[in-house]
CSV table of C-alpha atoms in Angstrom, one decimal:
chain,number,residue,atom,x,y,z
A,24,UNK,CA,-11.9,-12.4,40.4
A,25,UNK,CA,-14.2,-9.7,39.2
A,26,UNK,CA,-15.5,-10.4,35.6
A,27,UNK,CA,-16.9,-7.9,33.1
A,28,UNK,CA,-19.0,-9.5,30.4
A,29,UNK,CA,-19.8,-7.3,27.4
A,30,UNK,CA,-23.0,-8.3,25.5
A,31,UNK,CA,-24.2,-9.8,28.7
A,32,UNK,CA,-27.9,-9.6,27.8
A,33,UNK,CA,-27.3,-11.4,24.6
A,34,UNK,CA,-27.9,-15.1,24.1
A,35,UNK,CA,-24.5,-16.5,25.0
A,36,UNK,CA,-23.7,-13.5,27.3
A,37,UNK,CA,-26.9,-14.3,29.5
A,38,UNK,CA,-25.7,-17.9,29.9
A,39,UNK,CA,-22.3,-16.7,31.0
A,40,UNK,CA,-23.8,-14.4,33.5
A,41,UNK,CA,-25.9,-17.2,34.8
A,42,UNK,CA,-23.1,-19.5,35.3
A,43,UNK,CA,-20.8,-17.1,37.1
A,44,UNK,CA,-23.6,-15.9,39.4
A,45,UNK,CA,-24.3,-19.6,40.3
A,46,UNK,CA,-20.7,-20.0,41.0
A,47,UNK,CA,-20.8,-17.1,43.4
A,48,UNK,CA,-18.3,-15.0,41.3
A,49,UNK,CA,-18.5,-11.2,41.2
A,50,UNK,CA,-19.8,-10.2,37.6
A,51,UNK,CA,-20.8,-7.1,36.0
A,52,UNK,CA,-22.8,-7.0,32.9
A,53,UNK,CA,-21.8,-4.2,30.4
A,54,UNK,CA,-24.4,-3.7,27.8
A,55,UNK,CA,-26.2,-0.9,25.9
A,56,UNK,CA,-29.6,-2.6,26.4
A,57,UNK,CA,-31.3,-2.8,29.7
A,58,UNK,CA,-33.6,-5.6,28.5
A,59,UNK,CA,-33.0,-8.6,30.8
A,60,UNK,CA,-35.6,-10.9,29.1
A,61,UNK,CA,-32.9,-13.4,28.1
A,62,UNK,CA,-31.6,-13.8,31.6
A,63,UNK,CA,-35.1,-14.4,32.8
A,64,UNK,CA,-35.1,-17.5,30.8
A,65,UNK,CA,-32.6,-19.2,32.9
A,66,UNK,CA,-32.3,-17.1,36.1
A,67,UNK,CA,-34.7,-16.0,38.9
A,68,UNK,CA,-35.1,-12.2,39.6
A,69,UNK,CA,-33.0,-12.6,42.8
A,70,UNK,CA,-30.2,-14.3,40.8
A,71,UNK,CA,-30.3,-11.6,38.2
A,72,UNK,CA,-30.0,-9.1,41.0
A,73,UNK,CA,-26.8,-10.5,42.1
A,74,UNK,CA,-25.0,-9.4,38.8
A,75,UNK,CA,-24.1,-5.9,38.6
A,76,UNK,CA,-25.1,-3.9,35.6
A,77,UNK,CA,-23.3,-1.1,33.9
A,78,UNK,CA,-25.1,0.6,30.9
A,79,UNK,CA,-22.4,1.3,28.6
A,80,UNK,CA,-21.4,1.5,24.7
A,81,UNK,CA,-18.4,-0.5,23.7
A,82,UNK,CA,-17.8,1.9,20.9
A,83,UNK,CA,-17.2,4.6,23.4
A,84,UNK,CA,-13.6,4.1,24.8
A,85,UNK,CA,-14.1,6.3,27.8
A,86,UNK,CA,-17.2,4.5,29.1
A,87,UNK,CA,-15.1,1.3,28.6
A,88,UNK,CA,-12.2,2.4,30.5
A,89,UNK,CA,-14.3,4.0,33.4
A,90,UNK,CA,-16.1,0.6,33.8
A,91,UNK,CA,-12.8,-1.3,34.0
A,92,UNK,CA,-11.4,1.1,36.4
A,93,UNK,CA,-14.4,1.9,38.6
A,94,UNK,CA,-15.6,-1.6,39.1
A,95,UNK,CA,-12.0,-3.0,39.6
A,96,UNK,CA,-12.4,-5.5,36.7
A,97,UNK,CA,-9.8,-8.4,36.8
A,98,UNK,CA,-11.0,-10.2,33.6
A,99,UNK,CA,-13.0,-9.5,30.5
A,100,UNK,CA,-15.2,-11.7,28.6
A,101,UNK,CA,-16.1,-9.9,25.4
A,102,UNK,CA,-19.3,-11.0,23.5
A,103,UNK,CA,-20.9,-7.9,22.4
A,104,UNK,CA,-21.4,-8.0,18.7
A,105,UNK,CA,-23.8,-7.5,15.9
A,106,UNK,CA,-24.7,-10.6,13.8
A,107,UNK,CA,-24.6,-11.3,10.2
A,108,UNK,CA,-28.0,-9.7,9.1
A,109,UNK,CA,-27.4,-6.6,11.1
A,110,UNK,CA,-23.8,-6.1,9.8
A,111,UNK,CA,-25.3,-6.5,6.3
A,112,UNK,CA,-28.0,-4.0,6.9
A,113,UNK,CA,-25.6,-1.4,8.5
A,114,UNK,CA,-22.0,-2.1,7.7
A,115,UNK,CA,-20.7,1.0,9.2
A,116,UNK,CA,-22.4,0.3,12.6
A,117,UNK,CA,-21.3,-3.3,12.2
A,118,UNK,CA,-17.6,-2.2,12.0
A,119,UNK,CA,-18.0,0.2,14.9
A,120,UNK,CA,-19.5,-2.6,17.2
A,121,UNK,CA,-17.6,-5.6,16.1
A,122,UNK,CA,-14.2,-4.1,15.4
A,123,UNK,CA,-13.8,-0.7,17.1
A,124,UNK,CA,-15.6,-2.3,20.1
A,125,UNK,CA,-13.1,-4.9,20.3
A,126,UNK,CA,-10.2,-2.4,19.9
A,127,UNK,CA,-11.6,-0.6,22.8
A,128,UNK,CA,-11.8,-3.8,25.0
A,129,UNK,CA,-8.2,-4.6,24.3
A,130,UNK,CA,-6.8,-1.2,24.7
A,131,UNK,CA,-8.9,-0.6,27.7
A,132,UNK,CA,-7.4,-3.9,29.2
A,133,UNK,CA,-3.9,-2.6,28.3
A,134,UNK,CA,-4.5,1.0,29.9
A,135,UNK,CA,-6.0,-0.3,33.1
A,136,UNK,CA,-3.6,-3.3,33.6
A,137,UNK,CA,-5.9,-6.2,32.8
A,138,UNK,CA,-3.8,-9.1,31.4
A,139,UNK,CA,-6.5,-11.3,29.9
A,140,UNK,CA,-9.4,-11.0,27.5
A,141,UNK,CA,-11.7,-13.9,26.4
A,142,UNK,CA,-13.7,-13.2,23.3
A,143,UNK,CA,-16.2,-14.6,20.9
A,144,UNK,CA,-14.9,-15.0,17.2
A,145,UNK,CA,-17.1,-17.1,14.8
A,146,UNK,CA,-17.1,-20.1,12.4
A,147,UNK,CA,-17.9,-17.2,10.0
A,148,UNK,CA,-14.2,-16.5,9.4
A,149,UNK,CA,-14.2,-19.5,7.2
A,150,UNK,CA,-15.2,-19.9,3.7
A,151,UNK,CA,-17.5,-22.2,1.8
A,152,UNK,CA,-17.0,-26.0,2.5
A,153,UNK,CA,-15.5,-26.6,-1.0
A,154,UNK,CA,-12.5,-24.5,-0.2
A,155,UNK,CA,-11.2,-27.0,2.4
A,156,UNK,CA,-10.4,-30.8,2.5
A,157,UNK,CA,-13.1,-33.2,3.8
A,158,UNK,CA,-13.5,-33.9,7.5
A,159,UNK,CA,-13.6,-31.6,10.7
A,160,UNK,CA,-11.9,-28.3,9.9
A,161,UNK,CA,-8.7,-27.5,12.0
A,162,UNK,CA,-8.5,-24.2,14.1
A,163,UNK,CA,-5.6,-23.0,11.9
A,164,UNK,CA,-7.3,-23.7,8.5
A,165,UNK,CA,-7.0,-20.5,6.4
A,166,UNK,CA,-9.9,-18.1,6.8
A,167,UNK,CA,-12.0,-16.9,3.9
A,168,UNK,CA,-14.9,-15.0,5.3
A,169,UNK,CA,-17.9,-14.6,2.9
A,170,UNK,CA,-19.8,-11.9,5.0
A,171,UNK,CA,-19.0,-8.6,6.5
A,172,UNK,CA,-19.7,-10.2,9.9
A,173,UNK,CA,-17.0,-12.9,9.1
A,174,UNK,CA,-14.6,-10.3,7.9
A,175,UNK,CA,-15.2,-8.1,11.2
A,176,UNK,CA,-14.5,-11.3,13.3
A,177,UNK,CA,-11.2,-12.2,11.3
A,178,UNK,CA,-10.1,-8.5,12.1
A,179,UNK,CA,-10.8,-9.3,15.8
A,180,UNK,CA,-8.6,-12.4,15.8
A,181,UNK,CA,-5.8,-10.3,14.2
A,182,UNK,CA,-6.1,-7.5,16.7
A,183,UNK,CA,-6.0,-10.2,19.7
A,184,UNK,CA,-2.4,-11.3,18.1
A,185,UNK,CA,-1.2,-7.8,17.8
A,186,UNK,CA,-2.0,-7.0,21.3
A,187,UNK,CA,-0.2,-10.1,22.5
A,188,UNK,CA,2.9,-9.4,20.3
A,189,UNK,CA,3.2,-5.8,21.3
A,190,UNK,CA,1.7,-5.4,24.7
A,191,UNK,CA,1.5,-9.0,26.2
A,192,UNK,CA,-2.3,-8.9,26.5
A,193,UNK,CA,-3.2,-12.7,26.8
A,194,UNK,CA,-6.4,-13.7,25.0
A,195,UNK,CA,-8.3,-16.8,23.9
A,196,UNK,CA,-11.0,-16.7,21.2
A,197,UNK,CA,-13.6,-19.1,20.6
A,198,UNK,CA,-15.4,-19.8,17.3
A,199,UNK,CA,-18.9,-21.1,17.9
A,200,UNK,CA,-21.0,-22.7,15.0
A,201,UNK,CA,-24.7,-23.1,15.3
A,202,UNK,CA,-25.6,-22.4,18.9
A,203,UNK,CA,-29.1,-23.3,20.2
A,204,UNK,CA,-31.1,-23.1,23.4
A,205,UNK,CA,-33.5,-20.8,25.3
A,206,UNK,CA,-32.6,-17.2,24.4
A,207,UNK,CA,-31.4,-17.8,20.8
A,208,UNK,CA,-33.8,-15.5,19.1
A,209,UNK,CA,-31.5,-13.5,16.7
A,210,UNK,CA,-29.1,-14.5,13.8
A,211,UNK,CA,-28.8,-16.5,10.7
A,212,UNK,CA,-28.8,-19.8,12.4
A,213,UNK,CA,-31.4,-19.1,15.0
A,214,UNK,CA,-34.2,-21.0,13.3
A,215,UNK,CA,-33.5,-24.6,14.8
A,216,UNK,CA,-34.0,-22.9,18.1
A,217,UNK,CA,-37.2,-21.2,16.8
A,218,UNK,CA,-38.6,-24.6,15.8
A,219,UNK,CA,-38.0,-26.0,19.2
A,220,UNK,CA,-39.9,-22.9,20.6
A,221,UNK,CA,-42.7,-23.6,18.2
A,222,UNK,CA,-42.9,-27.2,19.1
A,223,UNK,CA,-43.2,-26.1,22.8
A,224,UNK,CA,-46.2,-24.1,21.7
A,225,UNK,CA,-47.6,-27.0,19.7
A,226,UNK,CA,-47.0,-25.2,16.5
A,227,UNK,CA,-45.6,-26.3,13.1
A,228,UNK,CA,-42.4,-24.6,11.9
A,229,UNK,CA,-40.2,-24.3,8.8
A,230,UNK,CA,-36.4,-24.1,9.6
A,231,UNK,CA,-34.4,-21.7,7.0
A,232,UNK,CA,-31.6,-24.1,6.1
A,233,UNK,CA,-30.8,-27.8,5.8
A,234,UNK,CA,-27.8,-30.2,5.3
A,235,UNK,CA,-25.1,-31.1,8.0
A,236,UNK,CA,-23.8,-28.7,10.4
A,237,UNK,CA,-22.4,-28.5,14.0
A,238,UNK,CA,-24.6,-27.8,16.9
A,239,UNK,CA,-23.7,-26.5,20.4
A,240,UNK,CA,-25.9,-26.0,23.4
A,241,UNK,CA,-25.8,-22.3,24.7
A,242,UNK,CA,-25.1,-23.4,28.3
A,243,UNK,CA,-22.1,-25.6,27.1
A,244,UNK,CA,-20.8,-22.7,24.9
A,245,UNK,CA,-20.8,-20.3,28.1
A,246,UNK,CA,-19.1,-23.1,30.1
A,247,UNK,CA,-16.5,-23.2,27.5
A,248,UNK,CA,-15.8,-19.6,27.5
A,249,UNK,CA,-15.5,-19.3,31.2
A,250,UNK,CA,-13.2,-22.3,31.3
A,251,UNK,CA,-11.1,-20.4,28.7
A,252,UNK,CA,-11.2,-17.4,30.7
A,253,UNK,CA,-9.5,-19.3,33.5
A,254,UNK,CA,-7.1,-21.6,31.7
A,255,UNK,CA,-3.3,-21.3,32.4
A,256,UNK,CA,-2.4,-19.9,29.0
A,257,UNK,CA,-0.3,-17.0,27.7
A,258,UNK,CA,-0.4,-15.8,24.1
A,259,UNK,CA,-3.1,-15.2,21.7
A,260,UNK,CA,-5.0,-18.2,20.6
A,261,UNK,CA,-8.3,-18.6,18.6
A,262,UNK,CA,-10.0,-22.0,18.6
A,263,UNK,CA,-12.8,-24.0,17.0
A,264,UNK,CA,-15.5,-25.3,19.4
A,265,UNK,CA,-16.6,-28.9,19.3
A,266,UNK,CA,-20.2,-30.1,19.8
A,267,UNK,CA,-22.7,-32.4,17.8
A,268,UNK,CA,-22.5,-32.9,14.1
A,269,UNK,CA,-25.9,-33.7,12.6
A,270,UNK,CA,-28.1,-33.6,9.5
A,271,UNK,CA,-31.2,-31.3,9.7
A,272,UNK,CA,-33.1,-34.5,9.5
A,273,UNK,CA,-31.6,-35.6,13.0
A,274,UNK,CA,-32.8,-32.1,14.4
A,275,UNK,CA,-36.2,-32.5,13.1
A,276,UNK,CA,-36.4,-36.1,14.4
A,277,UNK,CA,-35.2,-35.0,17.9
A,278,UNK,CA,-37.8,-32.3,18.0
A,279,UNK,CA,-40.6,-34.5,16.9
A,280,UNK,CA,-39.6,-37.3,19.3
A,281,UNK,CA,-40.4,-34.7,22.1
A,282,UNK,CA,-43.6,-33.2,20.4
A,283,UNK,CA,-44.8,-35.7,17.8
A,284,UNK,CA,-47.9,-33.8,17.0
A,285,UNK,CA,-46.0,-30.8,15.3
A,286,UNK,CA,-44.8,-30.7,11.7
A,287,UNK,CA,-41.2,-29.3,11.6
A,288,UNK,CA,-39.8,-28.9,7.9
A,289,UNK,CA,-36.7,-27.2,6.5
A,290,UNK,CA,-35.2,-25.7,3.4
A,291,UNK,CA,-32.9,-28.3,1.8
A,292,UNK,CA,-30.2,-25.7,1.1
A,293,UNK,CA,-27.3,-26.1,3.6
A,294,UNK,CA,-25.2,-23.4,5.0
A,295,UNK,CA,-22.1,-22.8,3.0
A,296,UNK,CA,-19.8,-23.4,5.9
A,297,UNK,CA,-17.7,-26.6,6.3
A,298,UNK,CA,-19.8,-29.3,7.9
A,299,UNK,CA,-17.7,-29.5,11.2
A,300,UNK,CA,-15.0,-27.8,13.2
A,301,UNK,CA,-12.3,-29.6,15.0
A,302,UNK,CA,-12.4,-28.5,18.7
A,303,UNK,CA,-9.4,-30.8,19.9
A,304,UNK,CA,-6.9,-27.8,19.8
A,305,UNK,CA,-9.2,-25.9,22.2
A,306,UNK,CA,-9.6,-28.7,24.6
A,307,UNK,CA,-5.8,-29.3,24.5
A,308,UNK,CA,-5.5,-25.8,26.0
A,309,UNK,CA,-8.4,-25.3,28.3
A,310,UNK,CA,-9.3,-28.9,29.2
A,311,UNK,CA,-12.2,-31.3,28.3
A,312,UNK,CA,-15.5,-29.9,27.4
A,313,UNK,CA,-18.7,-31.9,28.3
A,314,UNK,CA,-21.0,-31.4,25.4
A,315,UNK,CA,-24.5,-32.3,26.0
A,316,UNK,CA,-25.7,-34.9,23.4
A,317,UNK,CA,-27.9,-33.3,20.7
A,318,UNK,CA,-31.1,-35.1,21.6
A,319,UNK,CA,-30.8,-34.4,25.2
A,320,UNK,CA,-30.1,-30.7,24.4
A,321,UNK,CA,-33.1,-30.4,22.2
A,322,UNK,CA,-35.2,-32.2,24.9
A,323,UNK,CA,-34.0,-29.8,27.6
A,324,UNK,CA,-34.7,-26.7,25.4
A,325,UNK,CA,-38.0,-27.7,24.6
A,326,UNK,CA,-38.8,-28.5,28.2
A,327,UNK,CA,-37.4,-25.2,29.3
A,328,UNK,CA,-39.7,-23.5,26.7
A,329,UNK,CA,-42.8,-25.2,28.0
A,330,UNK,CA,-42.0,-24.2,31.6
A,331,UNK,CA,-41.2,-20.7,30.7
A,332,UNK,CA,-44.3,-20.3,28.6
A,333,UNK,CA,-46.4,-21.8,31.6
A,334,UNK,CA,-44.9,-19.5,34.1
A,335,UNK,CA,-45.1,-16.3,32.0
A,336,UNK,CA,-41.6,-15.6,31.8
A,337,UNK,CA,-41.6,-16.1,28.1
A,338,UNK,CA,-44.3,-14.2,26.1
A,339,UNK,CA,-46.3,-16.3,23.7
């Protein structure tokens, strides 16, 4: 199989490329950026060179179709998107990238004979916690997006359903929550990872939110997406991911267990999203996902940051 990964130089995309390369798969990174700094956080230069690179803009249908055809792509992992703050700052560009870009990927798959797209949606399709019953939120709970980003992601889920109903393009979407780990340096929920990086530097840090939420290690999310891309499945499904549910007090305690000398604090105001999402429907389709325990993931992240800082692969 030859896989095209859009947004390959982003946070989750870089982990997806890393795993595919490690497995010896043929993978092409499709990205407008040529900045490989996130890939360098988890891959050697030789490993990065084993992935093909296609400079391209997902809002340009001709570029998308040319990449799919010229490089004989078999399957698409579509991760390119602008996150919450960028969609808010430039709604038109957010719609072009997050919605028109997704149309181009599905239409490109249809026009070039690719039968499968795996893509990232988001927990942002949901509304505030008080809109739902207590407990982990089921994957088919009604969406009530409260941001432009969430609206765009809801539109993507609808597009996927229509491309299956009309054209039989199979797809699986995943809805991550708060993803952390080396390379998470953008977005509304990136500050827990920023706190881990600060701790690795021996610096204090103030996290921008609190409360209870769900946390997923970047490497595990990448593994889940790749697993979804290989699942024996037909249709158009979009599913919540599992992970660790924790209060921000636990995040702080786990960071300070690794680096006791730093002071990590946080804003008490929680995210407005439901506290946890039920990933059981996803695992029923793609198989069991082995989520790393939160304390282990935080320790691994800080250890990785220390090593990267010492080696110069991560600038101070």
